[in-house]
Amino acid sequence: MSADSTPLQSSAVINEAVQTLRDGGLVAFPTETVYGLGADAKNPEAIKKIFTTKGRPSNHPLIVHLAAPDKFDQAQIDWVALLAPWARDLSEEALRLINAFWPGPLTLVFKKDKNVLNELTGGQDTVAIRAPAHPIAQELLRKFKGGVVAPSANRFGKVSPTSAADVRSEFEGMLDLMVLDGGDCEVGIESTIIDLSSGDKAVLLRPGAITPSEIFARTGVKVYQVGELQDNLEGHGAKEDLPRVSGSLKAHYAPTTPLRLYASGRVLDALSEYPDTKSQVAVVVWDSESSLVLEDHPSIDAEEIIVSSDPNTFASRLYRTLRDLDQQGWDLILFPEPPAGENWDGVRDRLQRACFGSGPSSSSHASN
């Protein structure tokens, strides 16, 4: 999406949003990943409002969003000063990651400053921080002159919103919710989360558009997978020691329609496992694959939905596709399993959690 197709929000609207945040209200705003539901990160009452509005468990931590001031003649932004009220122990590696990828879809987890509210950290001694790249998010944060916590602007556990219309339909009853419209989100899935809080190793806690090999190529910082840590460090850095972060619950990003993944070429197996053969099924297929043989199942009303086999394009439209299919009244949605490789890890992670949480009863196990 080019910048000129973004509906520009006037300064007056942004100023109103800033005032809303200062008054302890919530503002939904666009980022390059998904739309966020924002509140003043230093206001405990406003933060509680996020949890009740979303129906989110209060021990589930939030991400603090910061913006650099306008850099008129600065060659490099002084992130150390900006992070000082929030994080401590900024390592040299942390600064390399920040200078390479901020603003952008990369969240970093640090040991928190003592003044950071427990309400936003889920009671942990760590804080997650990112600098969003969307121009409207940046303008809002610059004018607000502070940190804004902003989980995705949707009901907890459901499909994340990638347009202002998604946010409005998600919170229909909340007439007082201010929504800044910044067009469709470009990245389309939530940020990559890297834990730097242990001090000695960077650990991937949530995959996203920025991959470990891209981080290594641009900064020389090696990012470890959680599994690698357990193999290397018996007793140290085990999963229990890692911070809890956004989007790490087993059921998340989930449509109300049952969602299943099928292995390449195995769509008929997936259909036959589904009990009701009179079903209307939406079968999502790669644009690179020819039409599937669905005639073998005459009792199933199946329709193909073509999606891009490019990982970035697929990611940018994943939630849009899930949301649209969810509203069309299918009995089942079948998605192809994403190919192997870390370029697909982010969408594979989202799809697996969406499958686990999907179906009409998903509210009952969204708490796992």
mmCIF file of C-alpha atoms in Angstrom:
data_model
loop_
_atom_site.group_PDB
_atom_site.id
_atom_site.type_symbol
_atom_site.label_atom_id
_atom_site.label_comp_id
_atom_site.label_asym_id
_atom_site.label_seq_id
_atom_site.Cartn_x
_atom_site.Cartn_y
_atom_site.Cartn_z
ATOM 1 C CA MET A 1 0.000 0.000 0.000
ATOM 2 C CA SER A 2 1.502 3.317 -1.007
ATOM 3 C CA ALA A 3 1.570 6.140 1.474
ATOM 4 C CA ASP A 4 -0.683 8.334 -0.659
ATOM 5 C CA SER A 5 -3.557 5.850 -0.398
ATOM 6 C CA THR A 6 -3.639 6.293 3.392
ATOM 7 C CA PRO A 7 -6.649 8.339 4.462
ATOM 8 C CA LEU A 8 -4.965 11.232 6.196
ATOM 9 C CA GLN A 9 -6.267 12.156 9.603
ATOM 10 C CA SER A 10 -6.247 15.899 10.146
ATOM 11 C CA SER A 11 -4.144 17.438 12.901
ATOM 12 C CA ALA A 12 -7.371 18.340 14.681
ATOM 13 C CA VAL A 13 -8.423 14.679 14.798
ATOM 14 C CA ILE A 14 -4.997 13.575 16.042
ATOM 15 C CA ASN A 15 -5.075 16.317 18.695
ATOM 16 C CA GLU A 16 -8.487 15.092 19.827
ATOM 17 C CA ALA A 17 -7.080 11.553 20.061
ATOM 18 C CA VAL A 18 -4.134 12.809 22.139
ATOM 19 C CA GLN A 19 -6.551 14.584 24.484
ATOM 20 C CA THR A 20 -8.642 11.402 24.755
ATOM 21 C CA LEU A 21 -5.537 9.449 25.812
ATOM 22 C CA ARG A 22 -4.569 12.145 28.327
ATOM 23 C CA ASP A 23 -8.094 12.002 29.764
ATOM 24 C CA GLY A 24 -7.758 8.253 30.337
ATOM 25 C CA GLY A 25 -9.803 7.214 27.307
ATOM 26 C CA LEU A 26 -9.079 4.591 24.642
ATOM 27 C CA VAL A 27 -8.102 5.334 21.041
ATOM 28 C CA ALA A 28 -7.911 2.699 18.291
ATOM 29 C CA PHE A 29 -5.163 3.556 15.828
ATOM 30 C CA PRO A 30 -3.419 1.974 12.838
ATOM 31 C CA THR A 31 0.063 0.473 12.943
ATOM 32 C CA GLU A 32 1.853 -1.294 10.089
ATOM 33 C CA THR A 33 1.001 -4.673 11.686
ATOM 34 C CA VAL A 34 -2.621 -4.501 12.938
ATOM 35 C CA TYR A 35 -4.855 -1.844 14.524
ATOM 36 C CA GLY A 36 -4.119 -1.251 18.200
ATOM 37 C CA LEU A 37 -6.422 -0.318 21.072
ATOM 38 C CA GLY A 38 -4.403 2.384 22.790
ATOM 39 C CA ALA A 39 -4.291 3.759 26.324
ATOM 40 C CA ASP A 40 -1.855 5.923 28.294
ATOM 41 C CA ALA A 41 0.821 3.512 29.555
ATOM 42 C CA LYS A 42 1.179 5.528 32.783
ATOM 43 C CA ASN A 43 -2.525 5.489 33.692
ATOM 44 C CA PRO A 44 -3.588 2.327 35.590
ATOM 45 C CA GLU A 45 -7.315 3.046 35.204
ATOM 46 C CA ALA A 46 -6.977 3.499 31.433
ATOM 47 C CA ILE A 47 -5.002 0.256 31.205
ATOM 48 C CA LYS A 48 -7.723 -1.608 33.128
ATOM 49 C CA LYS A 49 -10.220 -0.221 30.607
ATOM 50 C CA ILE A 50 -8.312 -2.016 27.820
ATOM 51 C CA PHE A 51 -8.596 -5.362 29.603
ATOM 52 C CA THR A 52 -12.321 -4.998 30.287
ATOM 53 C CA THR A 53 -13.082 -3.714 26.776
ATOM 54 C CA LYS A 54 -11.246 -6.604 25.153
ATOM 55 C CA GLY A 55 -12.218 -9.216 27.742
ATOM 56 C CA ARG A 56 -8.492 -9.923 28.101
ATOM 57 C CA PRO A 57 -7.019 -11.710 31.159
ATOM 58 C CA SER A 58 -5.215 -9.121 33.300
ATOM 59 C CA ASN A 59 -2.045 -11.223 33.634
ATOM 60 C CA HIS A 60 -1.538 -11.016 29.854
ATOM 61 C CA PRO A 61 1.095 -8.299 29.327
ATOM 62 C CA LEU A 62 0.788 -5.364 26.915
ATOM 63 C CA ILE A 63 3.304 -3.776 24.553
ATOM 64 C CA VAL A 64 4.371 -0.155 25.086
ATOM 65 C CA HIS A 65 4.461 1.876 21.851
ATOM 66 C CA LEU A 66 6.929 4.757 21.598
ATOM 67 C CA ALA A 67 7.874 7.195 18.857
ATOM 68 C CA ALA A 68 11.055 9.098 18.248
ATOM 69 C CA PRO A 69 10.664 12.879 18.093
ATOM 70 C CA ASP A 70 10.842 14.419 14.624
ATOM 71 C CA LYS A 71 14.475 14.198 13.612
ATOM 72 C CA PHE A 72 15.294 17.436 11.877
ATOM 73 C CA ASP A 73 19.054 17.304 11.767
ATOM 74 C CA GLN A 74 19.787 14.194 13.820
ATOM 75 C CA ALA A 75 21.632 11.494 11.921
ATOM 76 C CA GLN A 76 20.675 8.953 14.564
ATOM 77 C CA ILE A 77 17.831 8.854 17.059
ATOM 78 C CA ASP A 78 18.815 8.745 20.728
ATOM 79 C CA TRP A 79 16.774 5.691 21.657
ATOM 80 C CA VAL A 80 18.662 5.320 24.939
ATOM 81 C CA ALA A 81 17.092 8.527 26.268
ATOM 82 C CA LEU A 82 13.654 7.557 24.980
ATOM 83 C CA LEU A 83 13.820 4.108 26.585
ATOM 84 C CA ALA A 84 15.252 5.308 29.902
ATOM 85 C CA PRO A 85 11.853 5.721 31.656
ATOM 86 C CA TRP A 86 10.785 2.210 30.610
ATOM 87 C CA ALA A 87 13.683 -0.214 30.373
ATOM 88 C CA ARG A 88 16.982 -0.863 32.104
ATOM 89 C CA ASP A 89 20.128 -2.738 31.088
ATOM 90 C CA LEU A 90 20.137 -1.796 27.404
ATOM 91 C CA SER A 91 22.783 -3.995 25.864
ATOM 92 C CA GLU A 92 24.910 -3.233 22.847
ATOM 93 C CA GLU A 93 22.949 -5.954 20.995
ATOM 94 C CA ALA A 94 19.677 -4.233 21.894
ATOM 95 C CA LEU A 95 20.883 -0.972 20.378
ATOM 96 C CA ARG A 96 21.994 -2.737 17.209
ATOM 97 C CA LEU A 97 18.485 -4.239 16.830
ATOM 98 C CA ILE A 98 16.804 -0.910 17.603
ATOM 99 C CA ASN A 99 18.919 1.082 15.161
ATOM 100 C CA ALA A 100 18.390 -1.508 12.423
ATOM 101 C CA PHE A 101 14.647 -2.152 12.786
ATOM 102 C CA TRP A 102 12.918 0.705 14.613
ATOM 103 C CA PRO A 103 10.490 2.064 13.697
ATOM 104 C CA GLY A 104 9.112 -1.262 12.466
ATOM 105 C CA PRO A 105 7.371 -4.527 13.365
ATOM 106 C CA LEU A 106 9.889 -5.649 16.014
ATOM 107 C CA THR A 107 9.035 -5.758 19.738
ATOM 108 C CA LEU A 108 11.851 -6.083 22.267
ATOM 109 C CA VAL A 109 11.468 -7.343 25.843
ATOM 110 C CA PHE A 110 13.675 -5.736 28.510
ATOM 111 C CA LYS A 111 13.985 -5.733 32.287
ATOM 112 C CA LYS A 112 11.551 -2.990 33.262
ATOM 113 C CA ASP A 113 12.280 0.279 35.007
ATOM 114 C CA LYS A 114 10.864 0.303 38.550
ATOM 115 C CA ASN A 115 8.268 2.945 37.588
ATOM 116 C CA VAL A 116 6.630 0.830 34.879
ATOM 117 C CA LEU A 117 3.136 -0.167 36.009
ATOM 118 C CA ASN A 118 2.456 -3.792 36.943
ATOM 119 C CA GLU A 119 -0.907 -3.411 35.204
ATOM 120 C CA LEU A 120 0.834 -3.392 31.826
ATOM 121 C CA THR A 121 3.526 -6.015 32.498
ATOM 122 C CA GLY A 122 1.127 -8.667 33.771
ATOM 123 C CA GLY A 123 3.001 -8.466 37.092
ATOM 124 C CA GLN A 124 6.341 -9.458 35.530
ATOM 125 C CA ASP A 125 9.672 -7.668 35.896
ATOM 126 C CA THR A 126 9.944 -7.281 32.121
ATOM 127 C CA VAL A 127 8.418 -4.816 29.664
ATOM 128 C CA ALA A 128 7.806 -5.219 25.918
ATOM 129 C CA ILE A 129 8.422 -2.148 23.737
ATOM 130 C CA ARG A 130 8.105 -1.282 20.077
ATOM 131 C CA ALA A 131 8.209 1.777 17.828
ATOM 132 C CA PRO A 132 5.495 1.459 15.157
ATOM 133 C CA ALA A 133 6.246 2.642 11.623
ATOM 134 C CA HIS A 134 2.767 3.798 10.569
ATOM 135 C CA PRO A 135 2.759 7.594 10.057
ATOM 136 C CA ILE A 136 -0.527 8.065 11.963
ATOM 137 C CA ALA A 137 0.747 6.000 14.908
ATOM 138 C CA GLN A 138 3.942 8.049 14.907
ATOM 139 C CA GLU A 139 2.141 11.383 14.804
ATOM 140 C CA LEU A 140 -0.195 10.304 17.625
ATOM 141 C CA LEU A 141 2.703 9.117 19.811
ATOM 142 C CA ARG A 142 4.846 12.196 19.099
ATOM 143 C CA LYS A 143 2.062 14.576 20.029
ATOM 144 C CA PHE A 144 1.129 12.488 23.069
ATOM 145 C CA LYS A 145 4.793 12.624 24.181
ATOM 146 C CA GLY A 146 4.620 9.359 26.079
ATOM 147 C CA GLY A 147 4.154 5.608 25.912
ATOM 148 C CA VAL A 148 0.888 4.074 24.732
ATOM 149 C CA VAL A 149 -0.028 0.452 25.440
ATOM 150 C CA ALA A 150 -1.917 -1.016 22.522
ATOM 151 C CA PRO A 151 -2.936 -4.652 22.090
ATOM 152 C CA SER A 152 -4.859 -5.485 18.911
ATOM 153 C CA ALA A 153 -8.201 -3.664 18.728
ATOM 154 C CA ASN A 154 -10.482 -6.704 18.908
ATOM 155 C CA ARG A 155 -12.247 -8.904 21.430
ATOM 156 C CA PHE A 156 -9.741 -11.143 23.195
ATOM 157 C CA GLY A 157 -8.784 -14.300 21.285
ATOM 158 C CA LYS A 158 -10.531 -13.251 18.081
ATOM 159 C CA VAL A 159 -9.189 -12.314 14.633
ATOM 160 C CA SER A 160 -7.037 -9.163 14.766
ATOM 161 C CA PRO A 161 -8.281 -6.081 12.869
ATOM 162 C CA THR A 162 -6.428 -4.753 9.820
ATOM 163 C CA SER A 163 -8.794 -1.901 8.918
ATOM 164 C CA ALA A 164 -10.732 0.795 10.781
ATOM 165 C CA ALA A 165 -13.995 -0.893 9.702
ATOM 166 C CA ASP A 166 -12.861 -4.120 11.430
ATOM 167 C CA VAL A 167 -12.350 -2.195 14.666
ATOM 168 C CA ARG A 168 -15.765 -0.555 14.448
ATOM 169 C CA SER A 169 -17.545 -3.870 13.818
ATOM 170 C CA GLU A 170 -15.612 -5.471 16.680
ATOM 171 C CA PHE A 171 -16.737 -2.853 19.227
ATOM 172 C CA GLU A 172 -20.118 -1.937 17.809
ATOM 173 C CA GLY A 173 -21.679 -1.078 21.151
ATOM 174 C CA MET A 174 -18.873 1.298 22.196
ATOM 175 C CA LEU A 175 -20.053 4.557 20.742
ATOM 176 C CA ASP A 176 -17.394 6.563 22.535
ATOM 177 C CA LEU A 177 -14.429 4.619 21.107
ATOM 178 C CA MET A 178 -12.345 6.907 18.938
ATOM 179 C CA VAL A 179 -10.962 5.153 15.830
ATOM 180 C CA LEU A 180 -8.218 6.739 13.723
ATOM 181 C CA ASP A 181 -8.433 5.503 10.142
ATOM 182 C CA GLY A 182 -5.101 4.778 8.488
ATOM 183 C CA GLY A 183 -6.261 2.457 5.718
ATOM 184 C CA ASP A 184 -5.375 -1.229 5.542
ATOM 185 C CA CYS A 185 -2.378 -2.496 7.520
ATOM 186 C CA GLU A 186 0.598 -3.319 5.356
ATOM 187 C CA VAL A 187 2.264 -6.145 7.333
ATOM 188 C CA GLY A 188 -0.992 -7.711 8.513
ATOM 189 C CA ILE A 189 0.307 -9.890 11.367
ATOM 190 C CA GLU A 190 1.593 -8.808 14.767
ATOM 191 C CA SER A 191 5.214 -7.861 15.389
ATOM 192 C CA THR A 192 8.102 -10.251 15.927
ATOM 193 C CA ILE A 193 8.888 -10.398 19.672
ATOM 194 C CA ILE A 194 12.489 -10.887 20.847
ATOM 195 C CA ASP A 195 13.379 -11.333 24.521
ATOM 196 C CA LEU A 196 16.538 -9.477 25.578
ATOM 197 C CA SER A 197 15.743 -9.467 29.296
ATOM 198 C CA SER A 198 18.067 -12.310 30.308
ATOM 199 C CA GLY A 199 21.025 -10.263 29.111
ATOM 200 C CA ASP A 200 23.035 -12.974 27.417
ATOM 201 C CA LYS A 201 20.869 -14.320 24.592
ATOM 202 C CA ALA A 202 18.260 -12.915 22.238
ATOM 203 C CA VAL A 203 15.296 -15.330 22.169
ATOM 204 C CA LEU A 204 12.405 -15.433 19.705
ATOM 205 C CA LEU A 205 9.110 -15.394 21.653
ATOM 206 C CA ARG A 206 6.721 -14.692 18.750
ATOM 207 C CA PRO A 207 7.530 -14.975 15.039
ATOM 208 C CA GLY A 208 6.530 -12.154 12.709
ATOM 209 C CA ALA A 209 7.551 -10.425 9.489
ATOM 210 C CA ILE A 210 11.112 -9.804 10.705
ATOM 211 C CA THR A 211 12.862 -13.179 10.788
ATOM 212 C CA PRO A 212 15.898 -14.356 12.793
ATOM 213 C CA SER A 213 18.017 -14.661 9.647
ATOM 214 C CA GLU A 214 17.148 -11.101 8.601
ATOM 215 C CA ILE A 215 18.117 -9.919 12.094
ATOM 216 C CA PHE A 216 21.411 -11.804 11.861
ATOM 217 C CA ALA A 217 22.117 -10.496 8.354
ATOM 218 C CA ARG A 218 21.539 -6.870 9.354
ATOM 219 C CA THR A 219 22.952 -6.792 12.889
ATOM 220 C CA GLY A 220 25.065 -9.914 13.473
ATOM 221 C CA VAL A 221 22.842 -10.723 16.473
ATOM 222 C CA LYS A 222 21.955 -14.406 16.718
ATOM 223 C CA VAL A 223 18.361 -15.016 17.747
ATOM 224 C CA TYR A 224 17.707 -18.326 19.489
ATOM 225 C CA GLN A 225 14.527 -20.384 19.256
ATOM 226 C CA VAL A 226 12.996 -21.413 22.587
ATOM 227 C CA GLY A 227 13.703 -25.084 21.728
ATOM 228 C CA GLU A 228 17.404 -24.415 21.119
ATOM 229 C CA LEU A 229 17.759 -22.894 24.558
ATOM 230 C CA GLN A 230 16.378 -25.925 26.313
ATOM 231 C CA ASP A 231 18.801 -28.160 24.450
ATOM 232 C CA ASN A 232 21.823 -25.954 25.108
ATOM 233 C CA LEU A 233 21.281 -24.854 28.652
ATOM 234 C CA GLU A 234 20.022 -27.592 30.869
ATOM 235 C CA GLY A 235 18.117 -25.969 33.660
ATOM 236 C CA HIS A 236 18.895 -22.443 32.432
ATOM 237 C CA GLY A 237 16.646 -20.410 30.212
ATOM 238 C CA ALA A 238 13.987 -23.091 30.288
ATOM 239 C CA LYS A 239 10.612 -22.107 28.953
ATOM 240 C CA GLU A 240 9.331 -21.267 32.436
ATOM 241 C CA ASP A 241 11.979 -18.553 32.784
ATOM 242 C CA LEU A 242 10.915 -16.748 29.618
ATOM 243 C CA PRO A 243 8.579 -13.766 29.907
ATOM 244 C CA ARG A 244 4.919 -14.161 28.979
ATOM 245 C CA VAL A 245 4.120 -12.013 25.961
ATOM 246 C CA SER A 246 1.178 -10.982 23.807
ATOM 247 C CA GLY A 247 -0.251 -13.566 21.431
ATOM 248 C CA SER A 248 1.464 -16.514 23.099
ATOM 249 C CA LEU A 249 -1.681 -18.315 24.257
ATOM 250 C CA LYS A 250 -2.588 -21.540 22.511
ATOM 251 C CA ALA A 251 -5.957 -20.239 21.278
ATOM 252 C CA HIS A 252 -5.760 -16.830 19.618
ATOM 253 C CA TYR A 253 -6.568 -14.916 16.413
ATOM 254 C CA ALA A 254 -9.563 -17.229 16.059
ATOM 255 C CA PRO A 255 -12.657 -17.116 13.836
ATOM 256 C CA THR A 256 -16.032 -18.349 15.122
ATOM 257 C CA THR A 257 -16.232 -20.745 12.153
ATOM 258 C CA PRO A 258 -14.258 -23.997 12.650
ATOM 259 C CA LEU A 259 -10.871 -23.671 10.942
ATOM 260 C CA ARG A 260 -8.587 -26.579 9.938
ATOM 261 C CA LEU A 261 -5.278 -26.818 8.105
ATOM 262 C CA TYR A 262 -4.712 -29.394 5.359
ATOM 263 C CA ALA A 263 -1.391 -30.801 4.174
ATOM 264 C CA SER A 264 -0.393 -30.255 0.571
ATOM 265 C CA GLY A 265 -2.607 -32.324 -1.733
ATOM 266 C CA ARG A 266 -4.641 -33.725 1.188
ATOM 267 C CA VAL A 267 -7.745 -31.555 1.020
ATOM 268 C CA LEU A 268 -10.066 -34.554 0.529
ATOM 269 C CA ASP A 269 -8.667 -36.199 3.672
ATOM 270 C CA ALA A 270 -9.391 -33.022 5.589
ATOM 271 C CA LEU A 271 -12.940 -32.960 4.224
ATOM 272 C CA SER A 272 -13.614 -36.599 5.035
ATOM 273 C CA GLU A 273 -12.474 -36.079 8.632
ATOM 274 C CA TYR A 274 -15.142 -33.457 9.056
ATOM 275 C CA PRO A 275 -18.319 -35.178 10.291
ATOM 276 C CA ASP A 276 -21.042 -33.304 8.446
ATOM 277 C CA THR A 277 -20.843 -34.075 4.728
ATOM 278 C CA LYS A 278 -23.659 -31.678 3.908
ATOM 279 C CA SER A 279 -21.347 -28.881 4.867
ATOM 280 C CA GLN A 280 -20.594 -25.720 3.021
ATOM 281 C CA VAL A 281 -16.820 -25.521 3.043
ATOM 282 C CA ALA A 282 -14.502 -22.670 2.071
ATOM 283 C CA VAL A 283 -11.306 -24.248 0.731
ATOM 284 C CA VAL A 284 -8.396 -21.826 0.600
ATOM 285 C CA VAL A 285 -5.840 -22.729 -2.087
ATOM 286 C CA TRP A 286 -2.501 -21.279 -3.195
ATOM 287 C CA ASP A 287 -2.552 -19.222 -6.381
ATOM 288 C CA SER A 288 0.293 -21.419 -7.633
ATOM 289 C CA GLU A 289 -1.735 -24.648 -7.462
ATOM 290 C CA SER A 290 -4.283 -25.847 -9.973
ATOM 291 C CA SER A 291 -7.903 -26.358 -9.114
ATOM 292 C CA LEU A 292 -8.626 -29.061 -6.555
ATOM 293 C CA VAL A 293 -10.689 -32.150 -7.268
ATOM 294 C CA LEU A 294 -13.760 -31.537 -5.178
ATOM 295 C CA GLU A 295 -16.211 -33.433 -7.426
ATOM 296 C CA ASP A 296 -15.470 -36.628 -5.471
ATOM 297 C CA HIS A 297 -17.530 -35.162 -2.659
ATOM 298 C CA PRO A 298 -20.808 -34.274 -4.353
ATOM 299 C CA SER A 299 -22.575 -33.780 -1.018
ATOM 300 C CA ILE A 300 -20.132 -31.073 0.020
ATOM 301 C CA ASP A 301 -20.706 -27.568 -1.193
ATOM 302 C CA ALA A 302 -17.119 -26.346 -1.449
ATOM 303 C CA GLU A 303 -15.808 -23.124 -2.866
ATOM 304 C CA GLU A 304 -12.205 -22.300 -3.608
ATOM 305 C CA ILE A 305 -10.664 -19.110 -2.308
ATOM 306 C CA ILE A 306 -7.340 -18.272 -3.945
ATOM 307 C CA VAL A 307 -4.574 -16.785 -1.765
ATOM 308 C CA SER A 308 -1.080 -15.563 -2.560
ATOM 309 C CA SER A 309 1.831 -17.994 -2.224
ATOM 310 C CA ASP A 310 4.121 -15.058 -1.402
ATOM 311 C CA PRO A 311 4.590 -15.047 2.398
ATOM 312 C CA ASN A 312 4.413 -11.254 2.816
ATOM 313 C CA THR A 313 1.325 -10.830 0.657
ATOM 314 C CA PHE A 314 -0.302 -13.822 2.346
ATOM 315 C CA ALA A 315 0.427 -12.324 5.786
ATOM 316 C CA SER A 316 -0.913 -8.905 4.861
ATOM 317 C CA ARG A 317 -4.265 -10.449 3.874
ATOM 318 C CA LEU A 318 -4.499 -13.318 6.361
ATOM 319 C CA TYR A 319 -6.778 -11.658 8.922
ATOM 320 C CA ARG A 320 -8.806 -9.931 6.208
ATOM 321 C CA THR A 321 -9.461 -13.348 4.589
ATOM 322 C CA LEU A 322 -10.292 -15.028 7.918
ATOM 323 C CA ARG A 323 -12.620 -12.193 8.887
ATOM 324 C CA ASP A 324 -14.437 -12.180 5.537
ATOM 325 C CA LEU A 325 -14.852 -15.976 5.485
ATOM 326 C CA ASP A 326 -16.033 -15.929 9.096
ATOM 327 C CA GLN A 327 -18.838 -13.561 8.129
ATOM 328 C CA GLN A 328 -19.977 -15.593 5.110
ATOM 329 C CA GLY A 329 -21.595 -18.403 7.098
ATOM 330 C CA TRP A 330 -19.447 -21.397 6.105
ATOM 331 C CA ASP A 331 -19.565 -24.576 8.202
ATOM 332 C CA LEU A 332 -15.819 -25.082 7.858
ATOM 333 C CA ILE A 333 -12.814 -23.135 6.600
ATOM 334 C CA LEU A 334 -9.858 -25.147 5.276
ATOM 335 C CA PHE A 335 -6.475 -23.441 4.909
ATOM 336 C CA PRO A 336 -3.356 -24.981 3.364
ATOM 337 C CA GLU A 337 -0.490 -25.592 5.776
ATOM 338 C CA PRO A 338 2.150 -22.911 5.105
ATOM 339 C CA PRO A 339 5.408 -24.207 3.609
ATOM 340 C CA ALA A 340 8.437 -24.851 5.816
ATOM 341 C CA GLY A 341 10.871 -21.998 6.363
ATOM 342 C CA GLU A 342 11.088 -19.026 8.673
ATOM 343 C CA ASN A 343 9.493 -16.626 6.160
ATOM 344 C CA TRP A 344 6.295 -18.565 6.894
ATOM 345 C CA ASP A 345 6.761 -19.003 10.661
ATOM 346 C CA GLY A 346 4.718 -15.917 11.548
ATOM 347 C CA VAL A 347 1.619 -16.910 9.585
ATOM 348 C CA ARG A 348 1.983 -20.584 10.578
ATOM 349 C CA ASP A 349 2.019 -19.512 14.231
ATOM 350 C CA ARG A 350 -1.142 -17.393 13.753
ATOM 351 C CA LEU A 351 -2.981 -20.117 11.813
ATOM 352 C CA GLN A 352 -2.204 -22.857 14.340
ATOM 353 C CA ARG A 353 -3.500 -20.718 17.220
ATOM 354 C CA ALA A 354 -6.516 -19.687 15.134
ATOM 355 C CA CYS A 355 -7.354 -23.362 14.461
ATOM 356 C CA PHE A 356 -7.079 -24.231 18.131
ATOM 357 C CA GLY A 357 -9.339 -21.378 19.170
ATOM 358 C CA SER A 358 -11.801 -21.596 16.275
ATOM 359 C CA GLY A 359 -15.411 -22.689 16.387
ATOM 360 C CA PRO A 360 -18.472 -21.363 18.167
ATOM 361 C CA SER A 361 -17.370 -22.554 21.617
ATOM 362 C CA SER A 362 -14.001 -20.856 21.349
ATOM 363 C CA SER A 363 -14.825 -18.399 24.122
ATOM 364 C CA SER A 364 -14.711 -21.262 26.614
ATOM 365 C CA HIS A 365 -11.114 -22.222 25.907
ATOM 366 C CA ALA A 366 -9.726 -18.811 25.063
ATOM 367 C CA SER A 367 -8.518 -18.742 28.649
ATOM 368 C CA ASN A 368 -6.003 -21.574 28.301
#
